[in-house]
Short mmCIF file of C-alpha atoms in Angstrom, two decimals:
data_model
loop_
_atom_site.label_atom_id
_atom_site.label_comp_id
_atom_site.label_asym_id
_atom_site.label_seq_id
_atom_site.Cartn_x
_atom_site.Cartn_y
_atom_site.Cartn_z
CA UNK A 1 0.00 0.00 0.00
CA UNK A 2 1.69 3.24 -0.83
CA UNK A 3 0.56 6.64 1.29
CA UNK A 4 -0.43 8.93 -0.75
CA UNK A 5 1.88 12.44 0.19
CA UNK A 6 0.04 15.38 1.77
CA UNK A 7 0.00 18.44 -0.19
CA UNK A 8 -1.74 20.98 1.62
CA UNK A 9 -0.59 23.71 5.14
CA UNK A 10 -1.75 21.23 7.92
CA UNK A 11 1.29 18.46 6.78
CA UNK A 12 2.84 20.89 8.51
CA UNK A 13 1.33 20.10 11.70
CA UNK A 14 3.87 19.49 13.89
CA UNK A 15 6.22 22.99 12.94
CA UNK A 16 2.56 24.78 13.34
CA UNK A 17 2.13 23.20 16.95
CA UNK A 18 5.88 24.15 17.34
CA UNK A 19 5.55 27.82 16.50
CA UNK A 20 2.15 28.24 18.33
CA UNK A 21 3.82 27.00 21.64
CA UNK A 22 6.56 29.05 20.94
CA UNK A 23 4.57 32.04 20.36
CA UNK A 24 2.59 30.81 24.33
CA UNK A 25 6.03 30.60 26.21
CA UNK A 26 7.12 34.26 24.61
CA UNK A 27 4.05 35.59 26.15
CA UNK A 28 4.33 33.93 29.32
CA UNK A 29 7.82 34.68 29.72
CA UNK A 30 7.30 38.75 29.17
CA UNK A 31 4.39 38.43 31.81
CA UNK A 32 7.09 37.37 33.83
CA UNK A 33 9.61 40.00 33.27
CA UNK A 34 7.21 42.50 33.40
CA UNK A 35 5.24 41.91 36.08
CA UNK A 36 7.47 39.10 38.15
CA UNK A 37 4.05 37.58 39.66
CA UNK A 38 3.43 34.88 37.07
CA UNK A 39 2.90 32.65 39.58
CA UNK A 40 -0.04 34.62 40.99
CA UNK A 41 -1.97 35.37 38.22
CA UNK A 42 -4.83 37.30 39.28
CA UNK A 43 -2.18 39.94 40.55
CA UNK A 44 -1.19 40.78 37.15
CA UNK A 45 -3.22 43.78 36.21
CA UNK A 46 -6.38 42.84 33.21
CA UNK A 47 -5.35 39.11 33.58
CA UNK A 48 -8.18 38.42 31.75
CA UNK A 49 -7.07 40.45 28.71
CA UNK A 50 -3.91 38.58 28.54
CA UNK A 51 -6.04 34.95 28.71
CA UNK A 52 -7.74 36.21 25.83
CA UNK A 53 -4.50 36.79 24.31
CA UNK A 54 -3.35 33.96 24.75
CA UNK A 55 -6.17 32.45 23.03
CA UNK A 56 -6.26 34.53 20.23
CA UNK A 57 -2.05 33.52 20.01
CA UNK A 58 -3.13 29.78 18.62
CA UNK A 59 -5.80 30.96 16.27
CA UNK A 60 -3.54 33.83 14.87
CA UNK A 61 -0.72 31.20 14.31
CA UNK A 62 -3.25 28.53 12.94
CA UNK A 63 -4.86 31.06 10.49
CA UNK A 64 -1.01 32.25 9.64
CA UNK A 65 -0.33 28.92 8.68
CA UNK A 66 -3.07 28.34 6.82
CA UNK A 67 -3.51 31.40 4.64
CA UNK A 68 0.13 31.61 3.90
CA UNK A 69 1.29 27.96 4.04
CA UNK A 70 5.27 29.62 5.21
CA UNK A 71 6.78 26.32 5.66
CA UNK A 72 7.27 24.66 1.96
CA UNK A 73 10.56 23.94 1.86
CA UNK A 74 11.79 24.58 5.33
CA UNK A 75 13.93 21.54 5.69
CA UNK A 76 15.77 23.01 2.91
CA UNK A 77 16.39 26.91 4.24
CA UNK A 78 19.69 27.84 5.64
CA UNK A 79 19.73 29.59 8.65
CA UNK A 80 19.74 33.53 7.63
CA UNK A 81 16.45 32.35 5.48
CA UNK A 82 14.94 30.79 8.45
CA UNK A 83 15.48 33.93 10.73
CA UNK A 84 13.63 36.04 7.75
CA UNK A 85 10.92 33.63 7.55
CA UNK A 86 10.48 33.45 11.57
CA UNK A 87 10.55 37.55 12.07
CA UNK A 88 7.87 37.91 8.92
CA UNK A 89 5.84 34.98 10.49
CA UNK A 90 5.99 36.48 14.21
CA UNK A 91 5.22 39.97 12.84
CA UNK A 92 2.04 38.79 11.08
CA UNK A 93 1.05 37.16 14.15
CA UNK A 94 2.15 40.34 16.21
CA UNK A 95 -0.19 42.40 14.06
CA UNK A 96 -3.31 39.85 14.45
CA UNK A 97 -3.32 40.59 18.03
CA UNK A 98 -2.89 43.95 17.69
CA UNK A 99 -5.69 43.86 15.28
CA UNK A 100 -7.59 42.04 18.09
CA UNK A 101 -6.74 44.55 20.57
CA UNK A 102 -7.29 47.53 19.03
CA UNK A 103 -11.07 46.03 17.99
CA UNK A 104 -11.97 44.87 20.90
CA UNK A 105 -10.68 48.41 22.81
CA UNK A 106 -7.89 46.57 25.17
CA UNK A 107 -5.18 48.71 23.68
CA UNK A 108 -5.37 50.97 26.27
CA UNK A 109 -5.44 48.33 29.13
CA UNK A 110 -2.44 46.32 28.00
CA UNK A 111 1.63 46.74 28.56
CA UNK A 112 3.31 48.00 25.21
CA UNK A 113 6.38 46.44 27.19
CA UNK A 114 4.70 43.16 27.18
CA UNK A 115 3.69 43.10 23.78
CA UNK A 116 7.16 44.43 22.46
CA UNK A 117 8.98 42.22 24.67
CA UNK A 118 6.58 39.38 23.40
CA UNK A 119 7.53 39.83 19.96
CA UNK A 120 11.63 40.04 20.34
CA UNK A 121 11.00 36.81 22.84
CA UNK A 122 9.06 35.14 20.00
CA UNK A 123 11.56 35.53 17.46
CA UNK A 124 14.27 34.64 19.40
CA UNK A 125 12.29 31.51 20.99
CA UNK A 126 10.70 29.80 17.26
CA UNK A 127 13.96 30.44 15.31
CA UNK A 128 16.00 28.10 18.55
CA UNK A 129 12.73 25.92 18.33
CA UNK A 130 12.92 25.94 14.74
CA UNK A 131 16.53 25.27 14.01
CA UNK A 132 16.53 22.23 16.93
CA UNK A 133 13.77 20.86 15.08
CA UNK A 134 15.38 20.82 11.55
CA UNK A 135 18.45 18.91 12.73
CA UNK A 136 16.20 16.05 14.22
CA UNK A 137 13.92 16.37 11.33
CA UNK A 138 17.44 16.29 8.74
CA UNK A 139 18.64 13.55 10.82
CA UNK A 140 15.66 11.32 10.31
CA UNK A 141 15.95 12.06 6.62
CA UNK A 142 19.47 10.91 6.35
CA UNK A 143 18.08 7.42 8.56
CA UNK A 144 17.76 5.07 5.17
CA UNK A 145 16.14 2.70 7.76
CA UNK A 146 13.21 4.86 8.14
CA UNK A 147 12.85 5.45 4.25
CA UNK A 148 11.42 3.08 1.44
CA UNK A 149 13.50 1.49 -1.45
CA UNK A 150 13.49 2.82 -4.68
CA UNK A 151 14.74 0.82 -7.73
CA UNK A 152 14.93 3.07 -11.57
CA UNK A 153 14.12 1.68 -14.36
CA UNK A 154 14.87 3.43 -17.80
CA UNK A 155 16.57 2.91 -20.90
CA UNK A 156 20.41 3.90 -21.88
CA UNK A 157 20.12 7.38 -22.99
CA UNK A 158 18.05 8.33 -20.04
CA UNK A 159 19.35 6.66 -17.11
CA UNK A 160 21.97 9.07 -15.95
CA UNK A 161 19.20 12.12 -16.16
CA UNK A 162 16.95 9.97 -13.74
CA UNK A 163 19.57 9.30 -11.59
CA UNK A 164 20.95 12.94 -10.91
CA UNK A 165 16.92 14.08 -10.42
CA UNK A 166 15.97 10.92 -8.06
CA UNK A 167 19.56 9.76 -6.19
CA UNK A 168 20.87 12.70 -5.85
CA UNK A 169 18.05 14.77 -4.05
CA UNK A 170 18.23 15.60 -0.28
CA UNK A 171 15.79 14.67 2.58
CA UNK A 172 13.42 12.84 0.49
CA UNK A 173 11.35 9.94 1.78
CA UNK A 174 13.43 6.84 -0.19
CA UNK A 175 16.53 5.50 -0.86
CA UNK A 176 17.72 4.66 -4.51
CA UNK A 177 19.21 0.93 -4.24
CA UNK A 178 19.50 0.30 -7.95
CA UNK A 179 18.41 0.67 -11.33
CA UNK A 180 17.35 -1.18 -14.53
CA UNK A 181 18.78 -1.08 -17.72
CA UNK A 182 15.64 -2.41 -20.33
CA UNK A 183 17.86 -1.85 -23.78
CA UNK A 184 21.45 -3.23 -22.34
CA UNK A 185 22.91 -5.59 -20.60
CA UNK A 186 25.06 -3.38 -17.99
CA UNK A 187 24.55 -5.52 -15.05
CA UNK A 188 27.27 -5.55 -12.19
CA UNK A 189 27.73 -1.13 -13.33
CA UNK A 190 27.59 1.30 -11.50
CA UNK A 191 26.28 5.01 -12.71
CA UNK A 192 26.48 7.77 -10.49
CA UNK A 193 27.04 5.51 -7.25
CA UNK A 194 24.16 3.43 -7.89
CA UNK A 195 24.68 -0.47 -9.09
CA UNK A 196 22.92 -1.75 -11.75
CA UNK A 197 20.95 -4.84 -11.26
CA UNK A 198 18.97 -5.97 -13.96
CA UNK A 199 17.88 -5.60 -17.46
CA UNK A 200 14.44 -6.33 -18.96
CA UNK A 201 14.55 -9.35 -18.47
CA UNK A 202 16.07 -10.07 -15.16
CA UNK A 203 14.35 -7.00 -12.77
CA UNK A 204 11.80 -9.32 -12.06
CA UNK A 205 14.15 -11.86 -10.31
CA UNK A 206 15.95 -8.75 -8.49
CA UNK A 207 12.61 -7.81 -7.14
CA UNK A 208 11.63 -11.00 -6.01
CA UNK A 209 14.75 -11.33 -3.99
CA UNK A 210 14.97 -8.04 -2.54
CA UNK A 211 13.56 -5.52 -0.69
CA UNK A 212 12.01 -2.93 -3.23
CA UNK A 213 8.97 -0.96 -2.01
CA UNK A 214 8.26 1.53 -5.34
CA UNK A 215 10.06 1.51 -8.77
CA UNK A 216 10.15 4.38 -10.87
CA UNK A 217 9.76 3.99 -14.90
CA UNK A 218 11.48 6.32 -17.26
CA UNK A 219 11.32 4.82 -20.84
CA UNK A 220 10.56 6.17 -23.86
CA UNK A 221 7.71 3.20 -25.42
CA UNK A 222 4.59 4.10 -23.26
CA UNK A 223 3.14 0.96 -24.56
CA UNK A 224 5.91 -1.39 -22.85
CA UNK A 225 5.68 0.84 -19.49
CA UNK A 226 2.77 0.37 -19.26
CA UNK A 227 2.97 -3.33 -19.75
CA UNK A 228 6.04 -3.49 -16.81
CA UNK A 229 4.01 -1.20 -14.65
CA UNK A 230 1.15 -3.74 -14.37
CA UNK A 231 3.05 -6.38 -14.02
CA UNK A 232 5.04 -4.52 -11.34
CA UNK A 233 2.21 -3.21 -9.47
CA UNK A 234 0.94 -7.54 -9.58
CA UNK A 235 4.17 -7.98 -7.83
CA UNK A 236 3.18 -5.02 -4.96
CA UNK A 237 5.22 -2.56 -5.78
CA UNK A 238 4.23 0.74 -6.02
CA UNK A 239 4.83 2.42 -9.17
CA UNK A 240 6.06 6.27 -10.21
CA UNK A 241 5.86 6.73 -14.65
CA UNK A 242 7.45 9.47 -16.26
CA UNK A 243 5.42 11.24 -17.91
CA UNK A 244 7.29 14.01 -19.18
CA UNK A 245 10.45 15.56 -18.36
CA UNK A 246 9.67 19.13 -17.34
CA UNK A 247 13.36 21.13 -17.84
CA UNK A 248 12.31 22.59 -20.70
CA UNK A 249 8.68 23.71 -19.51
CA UNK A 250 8.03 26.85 -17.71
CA UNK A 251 8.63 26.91 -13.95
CA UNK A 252 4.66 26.78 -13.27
CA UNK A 253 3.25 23.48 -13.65
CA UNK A 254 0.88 20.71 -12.37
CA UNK A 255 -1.04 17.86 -12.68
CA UNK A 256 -3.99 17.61 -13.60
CA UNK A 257 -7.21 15.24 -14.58
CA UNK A 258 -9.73 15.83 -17.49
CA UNK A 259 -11.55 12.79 -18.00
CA UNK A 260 -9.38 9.64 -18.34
CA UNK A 261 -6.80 12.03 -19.35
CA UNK A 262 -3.91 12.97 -17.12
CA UNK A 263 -2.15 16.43 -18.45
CA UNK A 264 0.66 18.48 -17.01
CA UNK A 265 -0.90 21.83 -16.93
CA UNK A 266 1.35 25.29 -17.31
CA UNK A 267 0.49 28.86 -16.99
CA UNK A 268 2.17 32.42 -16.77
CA UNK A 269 1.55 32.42 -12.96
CA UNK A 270 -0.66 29.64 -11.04
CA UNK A 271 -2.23 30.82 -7.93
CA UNK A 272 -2.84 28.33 -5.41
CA UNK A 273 -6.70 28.28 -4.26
CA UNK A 274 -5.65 30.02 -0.80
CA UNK A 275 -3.94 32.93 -2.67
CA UNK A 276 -7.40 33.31 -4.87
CA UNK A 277 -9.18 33.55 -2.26
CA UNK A 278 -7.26 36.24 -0.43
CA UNK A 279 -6.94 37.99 -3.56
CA UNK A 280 -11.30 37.95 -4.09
CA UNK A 281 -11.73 38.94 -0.70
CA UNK A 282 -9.52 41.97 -0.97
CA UNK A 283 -11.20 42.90 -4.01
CA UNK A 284 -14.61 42.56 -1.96
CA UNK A 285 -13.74 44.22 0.91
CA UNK A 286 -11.91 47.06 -0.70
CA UNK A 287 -14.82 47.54 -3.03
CA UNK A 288 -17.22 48.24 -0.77
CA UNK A 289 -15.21 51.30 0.80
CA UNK A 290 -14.11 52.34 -2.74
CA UNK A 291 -17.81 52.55 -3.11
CA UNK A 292 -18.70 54.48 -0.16
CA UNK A 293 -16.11 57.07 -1.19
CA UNK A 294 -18.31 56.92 -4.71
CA UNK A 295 -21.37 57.62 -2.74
CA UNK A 296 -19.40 60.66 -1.25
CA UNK A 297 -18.14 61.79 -4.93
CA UNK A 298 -21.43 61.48 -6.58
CA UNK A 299 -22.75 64.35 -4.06
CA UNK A 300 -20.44 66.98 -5.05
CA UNK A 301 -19.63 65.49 -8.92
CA UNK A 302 -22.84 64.97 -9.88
CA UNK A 303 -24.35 69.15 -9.68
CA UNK A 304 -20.70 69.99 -11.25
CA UNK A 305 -21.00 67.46 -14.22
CA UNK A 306 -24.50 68.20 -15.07
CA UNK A 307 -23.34 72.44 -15.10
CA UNK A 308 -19.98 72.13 -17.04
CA UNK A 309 -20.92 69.35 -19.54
CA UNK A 310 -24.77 68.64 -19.89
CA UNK A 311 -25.54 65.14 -19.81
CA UNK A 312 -25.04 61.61 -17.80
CA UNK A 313 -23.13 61.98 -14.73
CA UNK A 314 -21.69 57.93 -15.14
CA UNK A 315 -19.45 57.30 -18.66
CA UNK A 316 -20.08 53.57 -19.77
CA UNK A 317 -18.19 51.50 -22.43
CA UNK A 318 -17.69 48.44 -23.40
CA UNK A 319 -13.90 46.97 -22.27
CA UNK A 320 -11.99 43.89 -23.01
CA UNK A 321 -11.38 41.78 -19.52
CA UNK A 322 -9.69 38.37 -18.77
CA UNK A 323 -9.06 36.40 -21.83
CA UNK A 324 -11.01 38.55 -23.94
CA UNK A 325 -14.49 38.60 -22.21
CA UNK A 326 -16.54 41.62 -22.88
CA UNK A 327 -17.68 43.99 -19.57
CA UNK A 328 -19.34 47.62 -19.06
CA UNK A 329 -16.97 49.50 -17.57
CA UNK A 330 -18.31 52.41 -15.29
CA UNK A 331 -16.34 56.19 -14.80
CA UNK A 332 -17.49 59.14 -13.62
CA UNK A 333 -17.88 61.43 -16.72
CA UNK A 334 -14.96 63.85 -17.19
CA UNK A 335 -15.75 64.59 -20.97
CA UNK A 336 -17.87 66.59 -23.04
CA UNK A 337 -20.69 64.14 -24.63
CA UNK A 338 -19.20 64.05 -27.79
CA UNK A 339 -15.80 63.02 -26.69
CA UNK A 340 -15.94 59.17 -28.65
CA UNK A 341 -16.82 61.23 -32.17
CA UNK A 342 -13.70 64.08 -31.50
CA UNK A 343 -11.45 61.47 -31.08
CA UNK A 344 -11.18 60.42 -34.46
CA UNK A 345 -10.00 64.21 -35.62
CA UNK A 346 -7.03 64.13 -32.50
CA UNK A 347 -5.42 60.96 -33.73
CA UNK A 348 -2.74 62.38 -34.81
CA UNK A 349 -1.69 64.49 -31.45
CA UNK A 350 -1.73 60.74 -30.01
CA UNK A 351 1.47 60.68 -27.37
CA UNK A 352 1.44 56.94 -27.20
CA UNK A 353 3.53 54.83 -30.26
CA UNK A 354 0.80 52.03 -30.20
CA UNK A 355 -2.50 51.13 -29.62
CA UNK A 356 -3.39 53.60 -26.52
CA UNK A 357 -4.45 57.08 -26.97
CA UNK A 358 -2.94 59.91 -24.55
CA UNK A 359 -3.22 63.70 -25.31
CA UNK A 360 -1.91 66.06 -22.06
CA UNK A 361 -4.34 68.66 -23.23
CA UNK A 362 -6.98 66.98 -24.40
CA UNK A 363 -9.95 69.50 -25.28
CA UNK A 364 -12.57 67.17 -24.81
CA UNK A 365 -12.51 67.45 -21.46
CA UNK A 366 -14.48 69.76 -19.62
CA UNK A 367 -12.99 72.56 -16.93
CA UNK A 368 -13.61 70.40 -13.54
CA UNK A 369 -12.80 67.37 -15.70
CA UNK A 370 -9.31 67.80 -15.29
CA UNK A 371 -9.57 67.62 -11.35
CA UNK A 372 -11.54 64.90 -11.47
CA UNK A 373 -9.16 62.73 -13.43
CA UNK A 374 -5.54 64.64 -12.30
CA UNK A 375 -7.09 62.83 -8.71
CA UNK A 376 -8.77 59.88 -10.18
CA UNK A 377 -11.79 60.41 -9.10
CA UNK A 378 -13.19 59.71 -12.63
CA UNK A 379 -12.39 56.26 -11.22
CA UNK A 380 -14.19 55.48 -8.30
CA UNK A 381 -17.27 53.84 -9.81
CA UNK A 382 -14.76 50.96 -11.35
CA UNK A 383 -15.18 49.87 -7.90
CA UNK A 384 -18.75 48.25 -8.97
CA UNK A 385 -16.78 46.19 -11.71
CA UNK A 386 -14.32 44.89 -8.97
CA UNK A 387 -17.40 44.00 -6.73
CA UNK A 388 -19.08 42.07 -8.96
CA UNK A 389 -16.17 40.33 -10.56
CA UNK A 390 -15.18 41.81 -14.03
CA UNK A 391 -12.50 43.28 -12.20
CA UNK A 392 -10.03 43.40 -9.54
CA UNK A 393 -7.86 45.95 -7.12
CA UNK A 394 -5.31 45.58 -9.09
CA UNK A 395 -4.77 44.15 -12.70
CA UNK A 396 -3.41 45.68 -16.08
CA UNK A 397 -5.82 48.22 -17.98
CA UNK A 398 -8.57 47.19 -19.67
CA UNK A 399 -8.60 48.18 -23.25
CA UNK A 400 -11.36 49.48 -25.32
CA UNK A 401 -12.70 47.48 -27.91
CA UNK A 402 -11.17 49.67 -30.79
CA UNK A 403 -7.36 49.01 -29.51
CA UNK A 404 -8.28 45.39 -28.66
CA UNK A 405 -9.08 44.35 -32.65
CA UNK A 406 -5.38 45.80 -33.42
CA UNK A 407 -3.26 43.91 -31.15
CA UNK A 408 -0.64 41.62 -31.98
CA UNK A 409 -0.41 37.99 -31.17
CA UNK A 410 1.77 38.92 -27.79
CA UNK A 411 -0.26 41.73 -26.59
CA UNK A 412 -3.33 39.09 -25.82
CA UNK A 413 -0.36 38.39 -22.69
CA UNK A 414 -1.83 41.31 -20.77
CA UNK A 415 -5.14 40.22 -21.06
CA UNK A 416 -4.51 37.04 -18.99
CA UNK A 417 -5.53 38.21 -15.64
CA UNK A 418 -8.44 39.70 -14.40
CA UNK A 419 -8.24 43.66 -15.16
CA UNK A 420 -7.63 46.53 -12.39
CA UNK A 421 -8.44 49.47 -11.30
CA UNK A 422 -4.70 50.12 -10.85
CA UNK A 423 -1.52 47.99 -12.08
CA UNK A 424 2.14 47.84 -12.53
CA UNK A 425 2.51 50.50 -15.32
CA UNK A 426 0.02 52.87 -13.42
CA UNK A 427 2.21 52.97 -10.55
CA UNK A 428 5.70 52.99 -12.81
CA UNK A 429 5.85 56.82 -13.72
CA UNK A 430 2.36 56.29 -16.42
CA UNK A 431 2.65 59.74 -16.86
CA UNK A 432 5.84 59.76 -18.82
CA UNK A 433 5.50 56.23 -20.34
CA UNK A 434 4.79 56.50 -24.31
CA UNK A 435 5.12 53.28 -25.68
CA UNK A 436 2.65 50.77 -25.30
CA UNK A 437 5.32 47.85 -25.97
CA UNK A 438 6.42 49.46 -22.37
CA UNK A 439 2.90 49.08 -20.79
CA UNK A 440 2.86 45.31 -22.23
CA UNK A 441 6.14 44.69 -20.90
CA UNK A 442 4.87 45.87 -17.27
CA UNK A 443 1.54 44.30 -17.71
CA UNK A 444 2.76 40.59 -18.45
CA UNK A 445 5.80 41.01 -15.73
CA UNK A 446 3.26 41.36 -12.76
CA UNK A 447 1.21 38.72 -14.12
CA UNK A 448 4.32 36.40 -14.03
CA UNK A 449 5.35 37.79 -10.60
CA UNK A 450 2.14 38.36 -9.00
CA UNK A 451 1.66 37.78 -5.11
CA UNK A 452 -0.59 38.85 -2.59
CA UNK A 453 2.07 40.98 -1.35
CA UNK A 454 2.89 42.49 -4.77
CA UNK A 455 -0.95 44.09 -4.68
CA UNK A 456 -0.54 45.42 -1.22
CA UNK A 457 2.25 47.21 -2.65
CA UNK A 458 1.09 48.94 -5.94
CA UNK A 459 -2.10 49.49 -3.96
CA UNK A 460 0.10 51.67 -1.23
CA UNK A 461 1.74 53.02 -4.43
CA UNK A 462 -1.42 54.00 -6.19
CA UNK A 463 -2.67 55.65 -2.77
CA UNK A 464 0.74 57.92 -3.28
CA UNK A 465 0.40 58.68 -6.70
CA UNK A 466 -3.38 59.86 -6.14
CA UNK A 467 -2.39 62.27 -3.19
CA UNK A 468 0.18 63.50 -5.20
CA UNK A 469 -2.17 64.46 -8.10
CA UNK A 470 0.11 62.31 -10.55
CA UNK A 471 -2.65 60.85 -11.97
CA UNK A 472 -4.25 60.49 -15.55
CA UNK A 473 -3.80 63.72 -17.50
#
C-alpha cells in the first residue's frame, strides 16, 4: 500500500504546533519579566485580557499557517532564510493581536512592554525551536532505515538524467538501491554511485529477492511501461511513470485530470486556491469602501457634471477583460458628450507609439474634468466592476474594444488576468510612459510575478500617486 503524500498547510502540523507553543512561552515569559508575579496570576493587572491573548495567540498562528502555508521547503532553508521567515511569520502574528486589541478596545489596558517584549522573545524563541527541530527532522531524513526502497528503471540514454533528479536529491522519503537497464545488458555497473541490477529481463528476479517498495519507470515506449508497470504493481510494488520531463517547460506546472486524461498543466503564474481567495476577498472588501467614497463623490460630482458638460453623470463602455471577455466599464464622466466622435479628428496628437491614446491637453474634457481625473476620481465607480467580478484591485488596464481588434499575437499576454483598477505601469511613472510595448512589458511582468504581497504594494503606491495628483492627465 503506498501513502499517498500530503500536499496541503496542515502536513505541517507538527512545525505549526511548534511555532504556536513558541509564540505561548514568549508571552508567558514577558508576563514574567514584566510583572514578576506569574505565579499569581490574578495579581497581574487585566489578567483576563492577557487569557484572551493567549487564546487569540493559537488561532492567529493557525490562520497564519493556513492562509500563507510559510513552511514549503523549510527543511531546505539555511539559517539567515529561516530567521527572515520566523521575524515575517511572528510579525504577522504580532499584528493579528494587535488587530484584536485595538477592535476589541484593550489597547489601552495592556503593557506596550509586554507586547514588544513578546515579539523580540518570540523571534528569538521559534527560530532556537525551529533550528533544533530541523536537525532532528534532517537527521531522520538521512536514517535510510526509516525510508522506502526505490529501484529506476529506464533505458540507456536516459538513465543518468533519472539518476541525478531521483539519487541525488536531499531529505526525500526513499533511498535509490538500484536501477534497470531495459535496452542493455550493464549488469554488475555502477552510474552515479548506484549499481545496476537488472535488465528487462532479469528486474523481475531482483525484485523477487529483494527488498524494493516503489520503482520508478522512465522509458521512452509508453506501450511497454505500461505493460512493466502492471506487471510490477501484480508484484506489490508501487509504481512512479514518467510522464514528461519538465526542464524545458516553464517553472509553473501541475497535474492535472480531465476525464481519463492525465495532463501536465502550465500557466504564466498559477495561484494556489488560498492565494485566490485572499486575492477575491480583498477585491470585496476594498470595493465596498471604494464605493462608499463613490457615494461621497457622486454628491459633489454629480451638480458639477450636469453644469460644465450637460448630460449623464456615469461614462459607460464596453472593455476587453480576462481572456477577452466583454464587460461595461463604469467612470465618472470627465468629458464633453461628444468626446468618442472628436477622437477620431485628434489621432494624430496621439502621445502613445501604439495602440493607446494619450493627449496632455486633451480639449474634450471639460474645466472640472481635469480635477476629477488629475485625482482619479473619474475612477471610483470601477469599484462596482471589482465588486461584482469583471475586475479586480489591481490588474493591467482594460482596453477598449477599438485598440483590442489591433493587437498583436503577444499583446493578448496582458489580457490574462483579471483587469484593475490600478496595475504595474500605473504605478511605474504612467505619466511619462509613451510606448505601449512598455505598458505590455509591465503588464505581463506582474502577471508572471504576481503575489498577494505584490498588490498590497502597488495598492500603497497607487494611494501615493493619487495624493500626489500624478494621476491620468
Amino acid at each position: 500500500m503506498y501513502k499517498k503524500k500530503k500536499k496541503f498547510w496542515a502536513k505541517h502540523w507538527d512545525v505549526i504546533l511548534l511555532d504556536t507553543l513558541s509564540a505561548l512561552v514568549a508571552l508567558i515569559i514577558a508576563l514574567f519579566f514584566r510583572f514578576e508575579k506569574i505565579l499569581f496570576w490574578n495579581v497581574i493587572p487585566h489578567e483576563y485580557i492577557y487569557e484572551n491573548i493567549l487564546i487569540m495567540i493559537v488561532f492567529a498562528s493557525i490562520l497564519n499557517a493556513a492562509l500563507r502555508d510559510p513552511y514549503t521547503g523549510i527543511v531546505h532553508r539555511n539559517k539567515w532564510q529561516e530567521l527572515k521567515a520566523v521575524v515575517i511569520h511572528s510579525f504577522i502574528n504580532l499584528c493579528g493581536i494587535l488587530i484584536f486589541l485595538y477592535a476589541f478596545r484593550y489597547s489601552n489596558r495592556i503593557s506596550r512592554t509586554v507586547i514588544s517584549l513578546w515579539f523580540v522573545l518570540m523571534v528569538l524563541i521559534m527560530f532556537a525551536s525551529r533550528i533544533i527541530f530541523k536537525r532532528i527532522v534532517r537527521m531522520r531524513k538521512h536514517d535510510d532505515s526509516l525510508k522506502s526502497t526505490m529501484l529506476v528503471i529506464a533505458d540507456s540514454s536516459t538513465i543518468n538524467h533519472c539518476l541525478s533528479q531521483l539519487a541525488g536529491s536531499d531529505y526525500v522519503e526513499y533511498k535509490v538501491v538500484g536501477c534497470a537497464i531495459i535496452d542493455k545488458n550493464w549488469v554488475g555497473k555502477k552510474i552515479q554511485g548506484v549499481p545496476v541490477v537488472g535488465n528487462c529481463d532479469s528486474v523481475f528476479e531482483y525484485i523477487r529477492t529483494n527488498v524494493v517498495d516503489e520503482v520508478f519507470i522512465d522509458g521512452k515506449n509508453r506501450y511497454s511501461e505500461e505493460l512493466l508497470a502492471e506487471r510490477l504493481t501484480d508484484l506489490g510494488c508501487t509504481v512512479h511513470i514518467s510522464l514528461i520531463h519538465t526542464e524545458h517547460l516553464m517553472k509553473n506546472r501541475t497535474i492535472e485530470y480531465y476525464g481519463d486524461y492525465i495532463t501536465m498543466t502550465t500557466s504564466m503564474h498559477m495561484a494556489t486556491n488560498r492565494e485566490a481567495f485572499c486575492k477575491r476577498l480583498m477585491d470585496i472588501l476594498g470595493s465596498l469602501v471604494g464605493l462608499l467614497l463613490c457615494a461621497v463623490a457622486f454628491i459633489f460630482l454629480a451638480p458639477v457634471i450636469k453644469i460644465q458638460a450637460p448630460g449623464p453623470v456615469f461614462f459607460s463602455q464596453t472593455r476587453i477583460g480576462k481572456n477577452g471577455r466583454r464587460f461595461k466599464f463604469y467612470k465618472f464622466r470627465s468629458m464633453y458628450t461628444d468626446a468618442e466622435e472628436r477622437k477620431k479628428d485628434l489621432m494624430d496628437q496621439n502621445e502613445m507609439n501604439g495602440l493607446m491614446f494619450k493627449m496632455e491637453n486633451d480639449p474634450r474634457i471639460f474645466p472640472a474634468g481635469h480635477f476629477i481625473r488629475k485625482y482619479s476620481l473619474d475612477e471610483l465607480p470601477q469599484f462596482w466592476n471589482v465588486l461584482i467580478g469583471d475586475m479586480s484591485l489591481v490588474g493591467t488596464r482594460p482596453p477598449t474594444e477599438n485598440e483590442f481588434v489591433q493587437y498583436e499575437l503577444h499583446h493578448k499576454a496582458r489580457l490574462a488576468s483579471r483587469p484593475g483598477l490600478t496595475g504595474m505601469w500605473q504605478v511605474s511613472g504612467r505619466s511619462d510612459i509613451t510606448d505601449f510595448e512598455e505598458v505590455v512589458a509591465l503588464d505581463t511582468e506582474y502577471i508572471k510575478n504576481w503575489s498577494l504581497g505584490l498588490d498590497l504594494q502597488i495598492i500603497f503606491k497607487t494611494v501615493a500617486v493619487v495624493l500626489k495628483g500624478s494621476g491620468s492627465k
